[in-house]
Amino acid sequence: MSPESKRVVSRFSHLGAAAMLLVLANSLAAQEQPQRLMGFTAERAAEQLRWERVMAAVPDTATMREYHYAMTRAPHHAGTEENYRLAVYLRDLWDGFGFETEMVRYDILVPWPVDLRLRLVYPDTVELAVTEPPIPEDPDSYVEGGLPGMAAYVASGRAEGDVIYVNYGRISDYRLLDDMGVSLEGKIVLVRYGGTPGQMRGMKVREAAKRGAAGVVIYSDPEDDGYVRGDIYPNGRWRPWEGIQRGSFLDVPIYPGDPLTPFVPSIPGVERIPFEEAENVQKIPVQPISYGEALKILEHIGGDAVPTEWQGGLPLTYHLGPGPARIEIDVEYDYQERPVWNVFGKVVGAVEPEKFVLAGGHRDSWVLGARDPTSGAVSLLETARGVAAAVAAGFEPRRSIVFGSWGGEDFFLLGSTEWGEQFADELKENMVVYINRESYTSGNWSAGGNHSLEAFVIETSKDAPHPEAPTLFDAWQGQQPGEPLRLDALGSGSDYTVFLDHLGVPSLNVGYESANGIYHSLYDTYHYYQRFGDPGYRYGVAQADMVGRMVMRLANAEVLPFDFTSASAVIAGYVDELMALDEGGLLRDELRAIGAANAAMRVAATETNGVLNRLLTGGSALTDQNRPALDRVNALIMRAEREMIDERGLWRRPWYRNLVYAPGYYEGYAAKTLPGVREPMEDGAWDVARTQAGMLVEALERVTSALTEAGAAGRAASARVIS
Ligand SMILES: [Zn+2]
């Protein structure tokens, strides 16, 4: 017996207490008013809430801390032995919880750095640091074997040129330079991370390369996450002078995952495309640095002072260049196929075992990754331990519940994308919802996802705890007094991407968050987390509870708790935005047609909601004779969201197929809604917009017919209940 599995056995003994908790939960429930839950009859709702209380009694601070410590002892980026070891660690824990477990391997092209050099060559020769020093106050920062300040999926090679400063490198920044007639040809671009709307670092490089830049140097400006925001680590939560943000520069809006296997999984026997043809790999060298090192470059940039909004937080006036500062980048990466592991633990459903709810998040990190992603991984482990306790006490979910841990997210969504591509048909058919849970910190509640799940998430938050408020719902409302609660539209940036954007599986990305200055750096450590992440894990425990409730409800609802009237209301708002964009009225008829199709969807959704509500309040929705009709209702509800997919895909990037949500082509993280129509409109490609508008109308009509059929199936079931 390995030391790990011994720990598992002792953990499993916690579950023995579950039966007692159930007795307690039952006696408490007896004093309560009956409560309605979306998708449940009143009777089943009461039972559901009792099982949730068994789950909710489990997550605790001490266990979270123990898991967190164990999972942040050594660097565990994609392809490493330690990453594999942690996969086995999770599998053994889940075995101990009584889950069915599975590990799945992909062999994916992953670059590891061989030699990274950055040098100021004019006016002085200065070697610039691409690694971070340890901090005496943080013992974990002395760890060895972590990745230096690297850029994944960029070209190896040497580039030299005069430096030009481009602010955040957003499309608006580059277009301003274009308008000013500033050429980037042969230059080294100095760009800062961040900016709004949420832009993935790869897009900053793509646009620089498109304009002829020879290389890119990227840094975190103190205005964005350093001393301008507050005290720096180790005294505060913000980025120190030496902190470097590593990252992947994969061109994600083109496609995520293994660059050599778009659309198909990285498994033996699948042909890889030649490296030179991989459209999502950057074609110029890139080097990330700290703001301490960036200052040494900025001091020597001349030319005009930058526009006011381009000025950052370092103590000098920023200039545009080009030059006279001159830089040499010389980087070499070893691109190899490396093993990337996903791990799953499953509770098999009692009625529809093939249907499943998946709650997952990634395991790999850049160095120790205490916040990103391990905080989320351990909170999710506590959810899993809670669900296991409910199952041990007799909870038998209608559908299966799967917990997942992805490998290689930070290099960009490697493990989840390849898995989604391998099992596309099965997932389209059977995966009810994906709930993504990675990095979190104590702070505001943040929730993004498909708007058909908005009412469900809000309702569930009324039963979930919060460290500072009576319920999560109260705290969430307190963040935005007087405004209706909403889910944010999802773009990309984590492992929901393949499910939502490629397969049409409804997805949620929820959790607590606050800004920090250790993102993707050596200083994202267990030590940092105890002081500035979530001291005492109070938010982590609360989050484990909320996620547990969502998973258990989605797995056990008699009727799946989707509400397409919210989706329709939100889409109507998007259509209004497009109308405002269409100043010349070039797309007036097409946009009206989208509006009409969406209004028809709303009518169908309202009517179907009514039918399904009557079914659930009419008494015995769950009788055996009704089961086939209910299964049909649920299958149609699942189909509705998938109908937003069009296999022809979006303009410039056919891997993205969801016509309602996509990461922006120029943003990478931030969502563009109704992207098929909106993006060509923004770029003046009116014929493309017209074609995509037609596709969107067809998709909305397909959703409407799925909802109408669901209503008819529900009516048939109600008739049987009454007769
Ligand atoms: Zn992450």
PDB file of C-alpha atoms and ligand atoms in Angstrom, residues 362 372-373 409-410 438-439, ligand 1:
ATOM      1  CA  HIS A 362      -6.869  21.628 -14.727  1.00  0.00           C
ATOM      2  CA  ASP A 372      -3.485  28.597 -10.690  1.00  0.00           C
ATOM      3  CA  PRO A 373      -4.886  25.992 -10.746  1.00  0.00           C
ATOM      4  CA  GLU A 409      -4.363  23.660 -19.718  1.00  0.00           C
ATOM      5  CA  ASP A 410      -1.738  26.350 -19.254  1.00  0.00           C
ATOM      6  CA  GLU A 438      -9.936  26.106 -11.554  1.00  0.00           C
ATOM      7  CA  SER A 439      -8.038  28.907  -9.761  1.00  0.00           C
TER       8      SER A 439
HETATM    9 ZN    ZN B   1      -5.408  28.025 -14.933  1.00  0.00          ZN
END
